[in-house]
């Protein structure tokens, strides 16, 4: 799989593939958007260290990759937000059947109402967490000005983390395949930690004496 993805990084189509994958994985969390971003960043790092004469046309540009991944993340979030906001009885029934969705929506509404959206950022790293949060923000009728800034911050954090893993991991380890593999492990580890934090019930303040 990594070899196939590696061959795609030599084509300018990698940008379009990253953008489409990041936008759509809010609805299809099985899409390997993180794998694509890390692999593209790792290819850029490997090419830059390969010799004194880089070949820009054959490797992704790191800054462009970062901008595209961040922008696509926000666009996907807003699409799910709009879907949740306009959702009908079918979406209501789906949420009611899932204790996890209901709890996440309640937590999100409370967090945004208090002026904090750290849950939006954390959930961006969790498997399907982005879907739950974006749909929940729309379903609970949160204002765009309450959700959008946190979505932008979440997209920047996720894209920056993924690009940094692939790029610096390959630079430090000196081998593209090893840097990519260990970077993916780090990405999945962050996802597991984020999933734990999202599922953890919120702490309640102790009653005053």
Tab-separated table of N, CA, C and O in Angstrom, residues 18-111:
chain	number	residue	atom	x	y	z
A	18	UNK	N	-5.533	14.387	-2.027
A	18	UNK	CA	-5.544	14.764	-0.609
A	18	UNK	C	-6.788	15.587	-0.294
A	18	UNK	O	-7.487	15.344	0.702
A	19	UNK	N	-7.079	16.577	-1.141
A	19	UNK	CA	-8.227	17.458	-0.890
A	19	UNK	C	-9.533	16.678	-0.855
A	19	UNK	O	-10.341	16.835	0.080
A	20	UNK	N	-9.751	15.820	-1.844
A	20	UNK	CA	-10.996	15.053	-1.900
A	20	UNK	C	-11.104	14.097	-0.717
A	20	UNK	O	-12.164	13.968	-0.087
A	21	UNK	N	-10.006	13.445	-0.393
A	21	UNK	CA	-10.021	12.484	0.705
A	21	UNK	C	-10.310	13.167	2.041
A	21	UNK	O	-11.108	12.675	2.847
A	22	UNK	N	-9.686	14.327	2.280
A	22	UNK	CA	-9.886	15.029	3.553
A	22	UNK	C	-11.304	15.580	3.655
A	22	UNK	O	-11.916	15.535	4.726
A	23	UNK	N	-11.839	16.081	2.562
A	23	UNK	CA	-13.212	16.586	2.588
A	23	UNK	C	-14.194	15.456	2.877
A	23	UNK	O	-15.089	15.586	3.722
A	24	UNK	N	-14.033	14.338	2.205
A	24	UNK	CA	-15.027	13.268	2.281
A	24	UNK	C	-14.891	12.382	3.515
A	24	UNK	O	-15.845	11.688	3.867
A	25	UNK	N	-13.732	12.390	4.179
A	25	UNK	CA	-13.605	11.456	5.297
A	25	UNK	C	-14.405	11.887	6.521
A	25	UNK	O	-14.481	11.155	7.504
A	26	UNK	N	-15.023	13.080	6.461
A	26	UNK	CA	-15.956	13.439	7.522
A	26	UNK	C	-17.228	12.590	7.405
A	26	UNK	O	-17.918	12.347	8.392
A	27	UNK	N	-17.526	12.122	6.192
A	27	UNK	CA	-18.672	11.245	5.967
A	27	UNK	C	-18.256	9.779	5.866
A	27	UNK	O	-19.037	8.887	6.181
A	28	UNK	N	-17.030	9.539	5.406
A	28	UNK	CA	-16.497	8.174	5.274
A	28	UNK	C	-15.159	8.110	6.013
A	28	UNK	O	-14.090	8.233	5.406
A	29	UNK	N	-15.195	7.927	7.329
A	29	UNK	CA	-13.954	7.958	8.122
A	29	UNK	C	-12.930	6.896	7.735
A	29	UNK	O	-11.788	6.958	8.177
A	30	UNK	N	-13.330	5.928	6.897
A	30	UNK	CA	-12.383	4.888	6.499
A	30	UNK	C	-11.398	5.384	5.442
A	30	UNK	O	-10.410	4.706	5.151
A	31	UNK	N	-11.647	6.548	4.846
A	31	UNK	CA	-10.728	7.063	3.831
A	31	UNK	C	-9.386	7.393	4.473
A	31	UNK	O	-9.332	7.982	5.553
A	32	UNK	N	-8.272	7.056	3.793
A	32	UNK	CA	-6.935	7.223	4.390
A	32	UNK	C	-6.378	8.624	4.185
A	32	UNK	O	-5.290	8.789	3.647
A	33	UNK	N	-7.094	9.651	4.615
A	33	UNK	CA	-6.615	11.015	4.391
A	33	UNK	C	-5.307	11.274	5.140
A	33	UNK	O	-4.392	11.895	4.600
A	34	UNK	N	-5.220	10.802	6.382
A	34	UNK	CA	-3.986	10.993	7.142
A	34	UNK	C	-2.810	10.268	6.514
A	34	UNK	O	-1.691	10.785	6.484
A	35	UNK	N	-3.058	9.087	5.986
A	35	UNK	CA	-2.010	8.317	5.316
A	35	UNK	C	-1.493	9.076	4.089
A	35	UNK	O	-0.286	9.146	3.841
A	36	UNK	N	-2.402	9.675	3.335
A	36	UNK	CA	-2.009	10.427	2.143
A	36	UNK	C	-1.154	11.630	2.504
A	36	UNK	O	-0.124	11.899	1.868
A	37	UNK	N	-1.574	12.375	3.513
A	37	UNK	CA	-0.830	13.572	3.906
A	37	UNK	C	0.570	13.207	4.405
A	37	UNK	O	1.571	13.829	4.024
A	38	UNK	N	0.649	12.193	5.236
A	38	UNK	CA	1.946	11.781	5.774
A	38	UNK	C	2.859	11.269	4.662
A	38	UNK	O	4.050	11.595	4.606
A	39	UNK	N	2.318	10.457	3.755
A	39	UNK	CA	3.120	9.904	2.673
A	39	UNK	C	3.649	11.004	1.757
A	39	UNK	O	4.806	10.971	1.325
A	40	UNK	N	2.799	11.994	1.445
A	40	UNK	CA	3.227	13.101	0.596
A	40	UNK	C	4.315	13.922	1.273
A	40	UNK	O	5.308	14.311	0.645
A	41	UNK	N	4.159	14.187	2.569
A	41	UNK	CA	5.170	14.950	3.303
A	41	UNK	C	6.480	14.174	3.403
A	41	UNK	O	7.570	14.755	3.291
A	42	UNK	N	6.378	12.866	3.592
A	42	UNK	CA	7.577	12.035	3.667
A	42	UNK	C	8.317	12.026	2.331
A	42	UNK	O	9.557	12.048	2.288
A	43	UNK	N	7.577	12.008	1.225
A	43	UNK	CA	8.200	12.035	-0.100
A	43	UNK	C	8.944	13.341	-0.321
A	43	UNK	O	10.034	13.366	-0.898
A	44	UNK	N	8.374	14.445	0.144
A	44	UNK	CA	9.040	15.737	0.011
A	44	UNK	C	10.334	15.769	0.815
A	44	UNK	O	11.354	16.288	0.353
A	45	UNK	N	10.294	15.218	2.016
A	45	UNK	CA	11.497	15.188	2.855
A	45	UNK	C	12.574	14.308	2.242
A	45	UNK	O	13.758	14.664	2.235
A	46	UNK	N	12.169	13.144	1.712
A	46	UNK	CA	13.147	12.229	1.117
A	46	UNK	C	13.790	12.844	-0.115
A	46	UNK	O	14.997	12.702	-0.336
A	47	UNK	N	13.009	13.546	-0.932
A	47	UNK	CA	13.549	14.158	-2.144
A	47	UNK	C	14.490	15.298	-1.807
A	47	UNK	O	15.514	15.493	-2.444
A	48	UNK	N	14.158	16.050	-0.773
A	48	UNK	CA	15.012	17.161	-0.389
A	48	UNK	C	16.356	16.710	0.144
A	48	UNK	O	17.354	17.430	0.029
A	49	UNK	N	16.390	15.511	0.723
A	49	UNK	CA	17.645	14.999	1.266
A	49	UNK	C	18.395	14.104	0.296
A	49	UNK	O	19.479	13.632	0.584
A	50	UNK	N	17.797	13.890	-0.883
A	50	UNK	CA	18.391	12.939	-1.823
A	50	UNK	C	19.617	13.496	-2.519
A	50	UNK	O	20.503	12.768	-2.920
A	51	UNK	N	19.666	14.812	-2.661
A	51	UNK	CA	20.806	15.373	-3.374
A	51	UNK	C	20.728	16.875	-3.432
A	51	UNK	O	19.751	17.476	-2.986
A	52	UNK	N	21.733	17.531	-3.989
A	52	UNK	CA	21.748	18.984	-4.030
A	52	UNK	C	20.789	19.586	-5.054
A	52	UNK	O	20.540	20.771	-5.037
A	53	UNK	N	20.252	18.787	-5.970
A	53	UNK	CA	19.374	19.312	-7.012
A	53	UNK	C	17.984	18.702	-6.850
A	53	UNK	O	17.702	17.612	-7.342
A	54	UNK	N	17.087	19.364	-6.122
A	54	UNK	CA	15.740	18.840	-5.964
A	54	UNK	C	14.942	18.942	-7.256
A	54	UNK	O	15.275	19.703	-8.143
A	55	UNK	N	13.882	18.155	-7.323
A	55	UNK	CA	13.031	18.163	-8.511
A	55	UNK	C	11.627	18.568	-8.070
A	55	UNK	O	10.797	17.721	-7.742
A	56	UNK	N	11.309	19.866	-8.036
A	56	UNK	CA	10.038	20.321	-7.487
A	56	UNK	C	8.828	19.737	-8.190
A	56	UNK	O	7.792	19.554	-7.583
A	57	UNK	N	8.943	19.471	-9.494
A	57	UNK	CA	7.787	18.979	-10.232
A	57	UNK	C	7.409	17.559	-9.839
A	57	UNK	O	6.321	17.103	-10.154
A	58	UNK	N	8.291	16.869	-9.155
A	58	UNK	CA	8.037	15.466	-8.848
A	58	UNK	C	7.752	15.213	-7.376
A	58	UNK	O	7.505	14.080	-7.004
A	59	UNK	N	7.803	16.234	-6.551
A	59	UNK	CA	7.517	16.046	-5.138
A	59	UNK	C	6.548	17.118	-4.667
A	59	UNK	O	6.514	18.217	-5.216
A	60	UNK	N	5.749	16.800	-3.667
A	60	UNK	CA	4.782	17.782	-3.168
A	60	UNK	C	5.484	18.954	-2.489
A	60	UNK	O	6.556	18.805	-1.895
A	61	UNK	N	4.878	20.111	-2.583
A	61	UNK	CA	5.343	21.281	-1.863
A	61	UNK	C	4.720	21.260	-0.468
A	61	UNK	O	3.504	21.153	-0.322
A	62	UNK	N	5.560	21.359	0.569
A	62	UNK	CA	5.087	21.207	1.942
A	62	UNK	C	4.049	22.261	2.316
A	62	UNK	O	3.001	21.955	2.897
A	63	UNK	N	4.330	23.521	2.000
A	63	UNK	CA	3.396	24.587	2.367
A	63	UNK	C	2.058	24.433	1.653
A	63	UNK	O	0.992	24.618	2.251
A	64	UNK	N	2.108	24.093	0.365
A	64	UNK	CA	0.873	23.892	-0.389
A	64	UNK	C	0.093	22.707	0.163
A	64	UNK	O	-1.142	22.749	0.278
A	65	UNK	N	0.806	21.653	0.517
A	65	UNK	CA	0.163	20.477	1.102
A	65	UNK	C	-0.530	20.844	2.415
A	65	UNK	O	-1.662	20.421	2.684
A	66	UNK	N	0.129	21.664	3.220
A	66	UNK	CA	-0.433	22.080	4.499
A	66	UNK	C	-1.695	22.924	4.302
A	66	UNK	O	-2.708	22.719	4.981
A	67	UNK	N	-1.640	23.853	3.363
A	67	UNK	CA	-2.797	24.715	3.095
A	67	UNK	C	-3.972	23.906	2.559
A	67	UNK	O	-5.125	24.085	2.984
A	68	UNK	N	-3.695	22.998	1.638
A	68	UNK	CA	-4.765	22.193	1.041
A	68	UNK	C	-5.409	21.288	2.089
A	68	UNK	O	-6.637	21.179	2.167
A	69	UNK	N	-4.602	20.637	2.911
A	69	UNK	CA	-5.147	19.740	3.936
A	69	UNK	C	-5.984	20.509	4.949
A	69	UNK	O	-7.060	20.053	5.357
A	70	UNK	N	-5.517	21.686	5.353
A	70	UNK	CA	-6.266	22.497	6.319
A	70	UNK	C	-7.580	22.985	5.720
A	70	UNK	O	-8.646	22.878	6.342
A	71	UNK	N	-7.510	23.519	4.505
A	71	UNK	CA	-8.713	24.042	3.850
A	71	UNK	C	-9.743	22.944	3.624
A	71	UNK	O	-10.940	23.127	3.873
A	72	UNK	N	-9.281	21.790	3.147
A	72	UNK	CA	-10.194	20.682	2.902
A	72	UNK	C	-10.838	20.193	4.191
A	72	UNK	O	-12.015	19.809	4.214
A	73	UNK	N	-10.081	20.218	5.279
A	73	UNK	CA	-10.622	19.796	6.568
A	73	UNK	C	-11.766	20.710	6.996
A	73	UNK	O	-12.825	20.245	7.438
A	74	UNK	N	-11.569	22.014	6.850
A	74	UNK	CA	-12.611	22.971	7.236
A	74	UNK	C	-13.837	22.836	6.331
A	74	UNK	O	-14.979	22.867	6.802
A	75	UNK	N	-13.612	22.670	5.034
A	75	UNK	CA	-14.732	22.517	4.102
A	75	UNK	C	-15.555	21.270	4.429
A	75	UNK	O	-16.790	21.298	4.384
A	76	UNK	N	-14.884	20.184	4.759
A	76	UNK	CA	-15.610	18.969	5.133
A	76	UNK	C	-16.394	19.155	6.416
A	76	UNK	O	-17.541	18.701	6.527
A	77	UNK	N	-15.773	19.820	7.401
A	77	UNK	CA	-16.477	20.093	8.653
A	77	UNK	C	-17.747	20.900	8.407
A	77	UNK	O	-18.813	20.607	8.969
A	78	UNK	N	-17.629	21.939	7.571
A	78	UNK	CA	-18.779	22.808	7.334
A	78	UNK	C	-19.877	22.086	6.550
A	78	UNK	O	-21.059	22.350	6.757
A	79	UNK	N	-19.485	21.175	5.663
A	79	UNK	CA	-20.487	20.391	4.937
A	79	UNK	C	-21.282	19.521	5.909
A	79	UNK	O	-22.519	19.434	5.828
A	80	UNK	N	-20.568	18.868	6.849
A	80	UNK	CA	-21.258	18.046	7.843
A	80	UNK	C	-22.078	18.916	8.791
A	80	UNK	O	-23.180	18.529	9.213
A	81	UNK	N	-21.567	20.085	9.120
A	81	UNK	CA	-22.297	21.021	9.981
A	81	UNK	C	-23.624	21.419	9.332
A	81	UNK	O	-24.678	21.417	9.977
A	82	UNK	N	-23.571	21.744	8.031
A	82	UNK	CA	-24.797	22.119	7.326
A	82	UNK	C	-25.771	20.950	7.254
A	82	UNK	O	-26.997	21.129	7.388
A	83	UNK	N	-25.241	19.758	7.051
A	83	UNK	CA	-26.097	18.575	7.003
A	83	UNK	C	-26.790	18.362	8.342
A	83	UNK	O	-27.987	18.069	8.404
A	84	UNK	N	-26.022	18.499	9.431
A	84	UNK	CA	-26.610	18.345	10.753
A	84	UNK	C	-27.646	19.412	11.055
A	84	UNK	O	-28.673	19.145	11.676
A	85	UNK	N	-27.376	20.625	10.599
A	85	UNK	CA	-28.295	21.738	10.864
A	85	UNK	C	-29.620	21.558	10.125
A	85	UNK	O	-30.678	21.935	10.610
A	86	UNK	N	-29.549	20.969	8.931
A	86	UNK	CA	-30.756	20.767	8.121
A	86	UNK	C	-31.326	19.363	8.266
A	86	UNK	O	-32.292	19.010	7.587
A	87	UNK	N	-30.714	18.556	9.104
A	87	UNK	CA	-31.127	17.155	9.229
A	87	UNK	C	-32.563	17.019	9.677
A	87	UNK	O	-33.083	17.825	10.445
A	88	UNK	N	-33.175	15.942	9.234
A	88	UNK	CA	-34.571	15.719	9.559
A	88	UNK	C	-34.763	14.607	10.563
A	88	UNK	O	-33.892	14.323	11.392
A	89	UNK	N	-35.895	13.946	10.457
A	89	UNK	CA	-36.257	12.918	11.423
A	89	UNK	C	-35.309	11.732	11.379
A	89	UNK	O	-35.022	11.112	12.403
A	90	UNK	N	-34.789	11.412	10.184
A	90	UNK	CA	-33.886	10.263	10.075
A	90	UNK	C	-32.618	10.490	10.880
A	90	UNK	O	-32.143	9.596	11.584
A	91	UNK	N	-32.047	11.696	10.802
A	91	UNK	CA	-30.850	12.003	11.577
A	91	UNK	C	-31.157	12.001	13.063
A	91	UNK	O	-30.357	11.524	13.873
A	92	UNK	N	-32.347	12.511	13.438
A	92	UNK	CA	-32.748	12.504	14.849
A	92	UNK	C	-32.802	11.077	15.387
A	92	UNK	O	-32.353	10.801	16.498
A	93	UNK	N	-33.365	10.168	14.603
A	93	UNK	CA	-33.471	8.773	15.053
A	93	UNK	C	-32.099	8.127	15.163
A	93	UNK	O	-31.846	7.352	16.094
A	94	UNK	N	-31.210	8.451	14.214
A	94	UNK	CA	-29.855	7.877	14.256
A	94	UNK	C	-29.118	8.331	15.510
A	94	UNK	O	-28.419	7.539	16.157
A	95	UNK	N	-29.260	9.594	15.862
A	95	UNK	CA	-28.600	10.119	17.059
A	95	UNK	C	-29.197	9.504	18.325
A	95	UNK	O	-28.482	9.127	19.253
A	96	UNK	N	-30.527	9.402	18.354
A	96	UNK	CA	-31.200	8.867	19.536
A	96	UNK	C	-30.824	7.412	19.801
A	96	UNK	O	-30.793	6.969	20.948
A	97	UNK	N	-30.517	6.667	18.740
A	97	UNK	CA	-30.160	5.251	18.912
A	97	UNK	C	-28.743	5.061	19.419
A	97	UNK	O	-28.391	3.972	19.873
A	98	UNK	N	-27.927	6.099	19.332
A	98	UNK	CA	-26.516	5.966	19.714
A	98	UNK	C	-26.241	6.758	20.984
A	98	UNK	O	-26.349	7.990	20.994
A	99	UNK	N	-25.913	6.046	22.034
A	99	UNK	CA	-25.578	6.724	23.283
A	99	UNK	C	-24.315	7.561	23.123
A	99	UNK	O	-24.190	8.650	23.694
A	100	UNK	N	-23.372	7.062	22.317
A	100	UNK	CA	-22.120	7.798	22.110
A	100	UNK	C	-22.371	9.119	21.385
A	100	UNK	O	-21.818	10.154	21.750
A	101	UNK	N	-23.214	9.085	20.352
A	101	UNK	CA	-23.528	10.313	19.629
A	101	UNK	C	-24.256	11.308	20.528
A	101	UNK	O	-23.946	12.499	20.538
A	102	UNK	N	-25.220	10.811	21.294
A	102	UNK	CA	-25.979	11.694	22.167
A	102	UNK	C	-25.077	12.354	23.200
A	102	UNK	O	-25.157	13.566	23.438
A	103	UNK	N	-24.192	11.563	23.817
A	103	UNK	CA	-23.301	12.108	24.840
A	103	UNK	C	-22.332	13.116	24.237
A	103	UNK	O	-22.073	14.176	24.819
A	104	UNK	N	-21.813	12.791	23.045
A	104	UNK	CA	-20.864	13.706	22.399
A	104	UNK	C	-21.535	15.022	22.016
A	104	UNK	O	-20.947	16.098	22.168
A	105	UNK	N	-22.761	14.945	21.540
A	105	UNK	CA	-23.484	16.159	21.167
A	105	UNK	C	-23.760	17.035	22.389
A	105	UNK	O	-23.653	18.256	22.333
A	106	UNK	N	-24.108	16.396	23.500
A	106	UNK	CA	-24.358	17.162	24.713
A	106	UNK	C	-23.087	17.845	25.202
A	106	UNK	O	-23.113	19.024	25.586
A	107	UNK	N	-21.996	17.122	25.172
A	107	UNK	CA	-20.729	17.704	25.614
A	107	UNK	C	-20.315	18.850	24.706
A	107	UNK	O	-19.818	19.883	25.168
A	108	UNK	N	-20.493	18.668	23.404
A	108	UNK	CA	-20.106	19.703	22.458
A	108	UNK	C	-20.925	20.968	22.663
A	108	UNK	O	-20.395	22.080	22.669
A	109	UNK	N	-22.231	20.799	22.836
A	109	UNK	CA	-23.073	21.961	23.049
A	109	UNK	C	-22.677	22.725	24.292
A	109	UNK	O	-22.612	23.961	24.288
A	110	UNK	N	-22.370	22.014	25.360
A	110	UNK	CA	-21.945	22.670	26.604
A	110	UNK	C	-20.618	23.391	26.419
A	110	UNK	O	-20.438	24.520	26.870
A	111	UNK	N	-19.671	22.731	25.731
A	111	UNK	CA	-18.341	23.326	25.538
A	111	UNK	C	-18.424	24.610	24.717
A	111	UNK	O	-17.820	25.632	25.060
